[in-house]
C-alpha positions as a LaTeX table, in Angstrom:
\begin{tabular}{lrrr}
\hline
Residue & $x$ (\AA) & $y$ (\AA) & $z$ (\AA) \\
\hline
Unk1 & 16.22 & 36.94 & 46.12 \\
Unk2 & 13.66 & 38.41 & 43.94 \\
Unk3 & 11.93 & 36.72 & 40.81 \\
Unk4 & 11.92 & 38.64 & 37.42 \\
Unk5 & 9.17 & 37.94 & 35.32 \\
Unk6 & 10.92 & 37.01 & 31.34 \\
Unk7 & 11.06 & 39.69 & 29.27 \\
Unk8 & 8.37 & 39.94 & 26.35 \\
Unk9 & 9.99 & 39.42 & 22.91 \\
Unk10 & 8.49 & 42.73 & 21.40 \\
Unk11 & 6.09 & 45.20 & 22.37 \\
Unk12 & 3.48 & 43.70 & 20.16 \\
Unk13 & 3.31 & 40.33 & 21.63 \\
Unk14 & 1.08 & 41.33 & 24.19 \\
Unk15 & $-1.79$ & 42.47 & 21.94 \\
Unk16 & $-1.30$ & 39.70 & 19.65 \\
Unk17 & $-1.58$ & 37.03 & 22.54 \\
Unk18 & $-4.83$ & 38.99 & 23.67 \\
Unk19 & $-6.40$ & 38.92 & 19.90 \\
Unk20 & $-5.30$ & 35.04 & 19.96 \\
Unk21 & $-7.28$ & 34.03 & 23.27 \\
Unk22 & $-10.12$ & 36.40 & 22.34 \\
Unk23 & $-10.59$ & 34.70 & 18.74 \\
Unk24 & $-10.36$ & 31.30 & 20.73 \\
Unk25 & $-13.41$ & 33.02 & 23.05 \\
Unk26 & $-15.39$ & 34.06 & 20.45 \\
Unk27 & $-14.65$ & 30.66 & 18.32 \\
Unk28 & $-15.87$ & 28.78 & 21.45 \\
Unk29 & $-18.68$ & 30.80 & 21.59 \\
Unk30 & $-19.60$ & 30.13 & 18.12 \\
Unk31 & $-18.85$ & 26.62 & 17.91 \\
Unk32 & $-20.92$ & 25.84 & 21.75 \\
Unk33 & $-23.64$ & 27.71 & 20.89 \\
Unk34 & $-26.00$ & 25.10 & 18.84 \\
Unk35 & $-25.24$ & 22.00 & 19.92 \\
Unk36 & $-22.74$ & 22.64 & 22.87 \\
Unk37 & $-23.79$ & 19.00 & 23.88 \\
Unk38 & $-22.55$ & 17.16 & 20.84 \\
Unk39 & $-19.45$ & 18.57 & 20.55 \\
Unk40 & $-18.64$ & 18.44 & 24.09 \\
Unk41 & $-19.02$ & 14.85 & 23.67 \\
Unk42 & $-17.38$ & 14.55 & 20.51 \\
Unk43 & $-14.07$ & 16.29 & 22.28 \\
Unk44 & $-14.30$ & 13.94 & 25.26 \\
Unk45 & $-15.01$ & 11.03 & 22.98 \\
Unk46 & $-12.07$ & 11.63 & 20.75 \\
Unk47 & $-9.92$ & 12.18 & 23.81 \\
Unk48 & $-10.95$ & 9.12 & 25.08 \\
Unk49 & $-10.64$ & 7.14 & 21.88 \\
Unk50 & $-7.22$ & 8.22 & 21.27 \\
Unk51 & $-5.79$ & 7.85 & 25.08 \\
Unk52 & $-7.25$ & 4.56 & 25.69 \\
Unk53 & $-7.21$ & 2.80 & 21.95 \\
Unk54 & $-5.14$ & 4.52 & 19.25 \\
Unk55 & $-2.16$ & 5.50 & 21.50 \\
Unk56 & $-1.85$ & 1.50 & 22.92 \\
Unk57 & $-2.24$ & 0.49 & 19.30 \\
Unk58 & 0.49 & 2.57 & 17.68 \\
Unk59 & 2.92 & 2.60 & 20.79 \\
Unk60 & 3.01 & $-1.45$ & 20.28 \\
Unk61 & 2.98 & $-0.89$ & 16.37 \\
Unk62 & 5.99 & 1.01 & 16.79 \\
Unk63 & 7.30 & $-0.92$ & 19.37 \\
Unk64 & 7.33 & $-4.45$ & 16.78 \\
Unk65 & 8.80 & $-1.98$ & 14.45 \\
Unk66 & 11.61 & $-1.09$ & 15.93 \\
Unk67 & 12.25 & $-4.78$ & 17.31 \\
Unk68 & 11.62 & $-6.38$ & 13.68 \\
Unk69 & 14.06 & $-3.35$ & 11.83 \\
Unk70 & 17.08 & $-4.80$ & 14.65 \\
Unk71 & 17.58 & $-0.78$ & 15.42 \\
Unk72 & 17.30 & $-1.36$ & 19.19 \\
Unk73 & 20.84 & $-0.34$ & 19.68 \\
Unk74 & 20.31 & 2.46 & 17.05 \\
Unk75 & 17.25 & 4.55 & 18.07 \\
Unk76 & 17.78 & 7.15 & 16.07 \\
Unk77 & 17.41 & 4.92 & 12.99 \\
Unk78 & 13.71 & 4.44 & 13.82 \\
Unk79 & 13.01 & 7.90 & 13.11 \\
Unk80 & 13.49 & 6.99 & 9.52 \\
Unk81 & 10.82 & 5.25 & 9.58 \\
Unk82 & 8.48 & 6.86 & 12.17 \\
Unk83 & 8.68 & 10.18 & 10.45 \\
Unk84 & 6.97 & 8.89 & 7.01 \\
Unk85 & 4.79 & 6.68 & 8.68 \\
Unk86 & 3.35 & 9.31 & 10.87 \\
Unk87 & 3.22 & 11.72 & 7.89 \\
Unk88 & 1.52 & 9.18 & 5.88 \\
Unk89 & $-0.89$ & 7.96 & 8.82 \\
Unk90 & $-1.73$ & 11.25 & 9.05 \\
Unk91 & $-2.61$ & 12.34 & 4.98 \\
Unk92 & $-4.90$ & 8.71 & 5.31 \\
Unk93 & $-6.62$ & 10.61 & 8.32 \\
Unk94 & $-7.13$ & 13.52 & 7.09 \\
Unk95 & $-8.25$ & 12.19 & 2.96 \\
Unk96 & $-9.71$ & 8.87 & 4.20 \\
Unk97 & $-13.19$ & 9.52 & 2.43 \\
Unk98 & $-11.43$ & 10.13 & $-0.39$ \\
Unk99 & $-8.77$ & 7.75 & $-0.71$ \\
Unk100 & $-11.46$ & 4.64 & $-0.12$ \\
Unk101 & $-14.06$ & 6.38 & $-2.38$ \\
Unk102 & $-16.72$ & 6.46 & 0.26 \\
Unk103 & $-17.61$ & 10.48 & $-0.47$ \\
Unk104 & $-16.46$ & 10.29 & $-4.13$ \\
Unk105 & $-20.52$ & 11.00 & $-4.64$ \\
Unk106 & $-20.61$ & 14.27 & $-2.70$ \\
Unk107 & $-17.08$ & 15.29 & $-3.67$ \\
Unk108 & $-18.22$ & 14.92 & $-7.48$ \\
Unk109 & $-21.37$ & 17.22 & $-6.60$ \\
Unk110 & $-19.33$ & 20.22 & $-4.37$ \\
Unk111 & $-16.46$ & 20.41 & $-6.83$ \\
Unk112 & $-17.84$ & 18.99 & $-10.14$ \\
Unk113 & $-14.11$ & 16.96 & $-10.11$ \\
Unk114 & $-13.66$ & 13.46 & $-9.80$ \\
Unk115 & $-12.63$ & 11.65 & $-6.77$ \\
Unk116 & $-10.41$ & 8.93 & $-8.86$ \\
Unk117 & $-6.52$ & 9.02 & $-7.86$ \\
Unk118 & $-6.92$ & 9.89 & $-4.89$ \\
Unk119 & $-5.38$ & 6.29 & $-3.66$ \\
Unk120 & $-2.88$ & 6.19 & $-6.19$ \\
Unk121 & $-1.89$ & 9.85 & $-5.23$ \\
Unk122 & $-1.19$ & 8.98 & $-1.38$ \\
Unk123 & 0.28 & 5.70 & $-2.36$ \\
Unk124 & 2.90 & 7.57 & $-4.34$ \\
Unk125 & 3.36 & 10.44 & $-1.30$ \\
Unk126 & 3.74 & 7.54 & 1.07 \\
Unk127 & 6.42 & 5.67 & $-1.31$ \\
Unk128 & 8.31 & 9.13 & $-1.61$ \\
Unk129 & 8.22 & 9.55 & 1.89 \\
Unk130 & 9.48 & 6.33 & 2.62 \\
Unk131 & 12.41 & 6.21 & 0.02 \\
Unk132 & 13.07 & 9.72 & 0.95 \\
Unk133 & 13.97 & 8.82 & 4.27 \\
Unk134 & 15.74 & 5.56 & 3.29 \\
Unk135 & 17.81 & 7.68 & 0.79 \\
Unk136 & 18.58 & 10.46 & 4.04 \\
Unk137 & 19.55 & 7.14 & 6.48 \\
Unk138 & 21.95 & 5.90 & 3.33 \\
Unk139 & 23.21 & 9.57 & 3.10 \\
Unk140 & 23.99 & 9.90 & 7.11 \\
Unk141 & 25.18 & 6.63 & 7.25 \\
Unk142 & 27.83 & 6.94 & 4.37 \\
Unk143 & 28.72 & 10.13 & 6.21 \\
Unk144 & 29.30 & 8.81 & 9.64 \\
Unk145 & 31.52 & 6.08 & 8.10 \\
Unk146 & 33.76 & 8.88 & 6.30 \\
Unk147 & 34.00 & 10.31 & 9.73 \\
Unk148 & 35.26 & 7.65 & 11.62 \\
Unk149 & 39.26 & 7.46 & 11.82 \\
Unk150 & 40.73 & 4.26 & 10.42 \\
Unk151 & 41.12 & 1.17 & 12.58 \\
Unk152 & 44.66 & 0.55 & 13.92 \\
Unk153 & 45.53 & $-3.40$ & 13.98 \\
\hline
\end{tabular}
């Protein structure tokens, strides 16, 4: 029996792919081409410091969640909580400087704003998250009990 290769989507996938892995060439290029040292180290390190500390850390985190909520039965009712808490995890990540005020200095002087709310900002994204997704568990919940036929005694 002969193999057939899947079909391509449209005719201009092909060229697009090829412009896609030749701006990741040239973007490697670029980026290795001062100090192709430090960030080859900074990619293993981060590998390494995600693999062998941060994924232990939040796979137990997650783990005590789940056990402390009483949702082992009910996986899917972790997601209600995993979803903001990732999403949140990751705006801290990603504004961290900001939100504890350590570049509020150098933000002042590139932007000529002010760093101030930037804590109270992501504390109120987090708490929307959160009662966003308690609201959507409430909703499904109510749903699912409308659902279910009556109980015959």
């Amino acid at each position: 029996m002969k193999r057939r290769l899947p079909p391509l989507g449209s005719p201009r996938q092909l060229p697009l792919l090829a412009c896609s892995f030749a701006l990741v060439g040239y973007s490697g290029a670029r980026l290795l081409a001062g100090d192709w040292f430090g960030v080859a180290l900074w990619f293993v390190g981060a590998a390494v410091l995600h693999d062998l500390v941060l994924l232990p850390l939040y796979a137990v985190a997650d783990r005590t969640a789940v056990r402390a909520l009483g949702v082992v039965g009910r996986r899917e009712w972790a997601m209600h909580v995993r979803v903001p808490a990732v999403l949140s995890g990751l705006l801290l990540l990603v504004w961290f400087p900001l939100i504890s005020g350590q570049a509020a200095g150098r933000y002042r002087s590139a932007t000529g704003l002010s760093a101030d709310g930037f804590l109270v900002r992501w504390l109120l994204i987090t708490a929307v998250l959160f009662g966003g997704s308690g609201l959507l568990l409430v909703l499904r919940l109510r749903r699912a009990t409308k659902q279910r036929p009556p109980t015959v005694h």
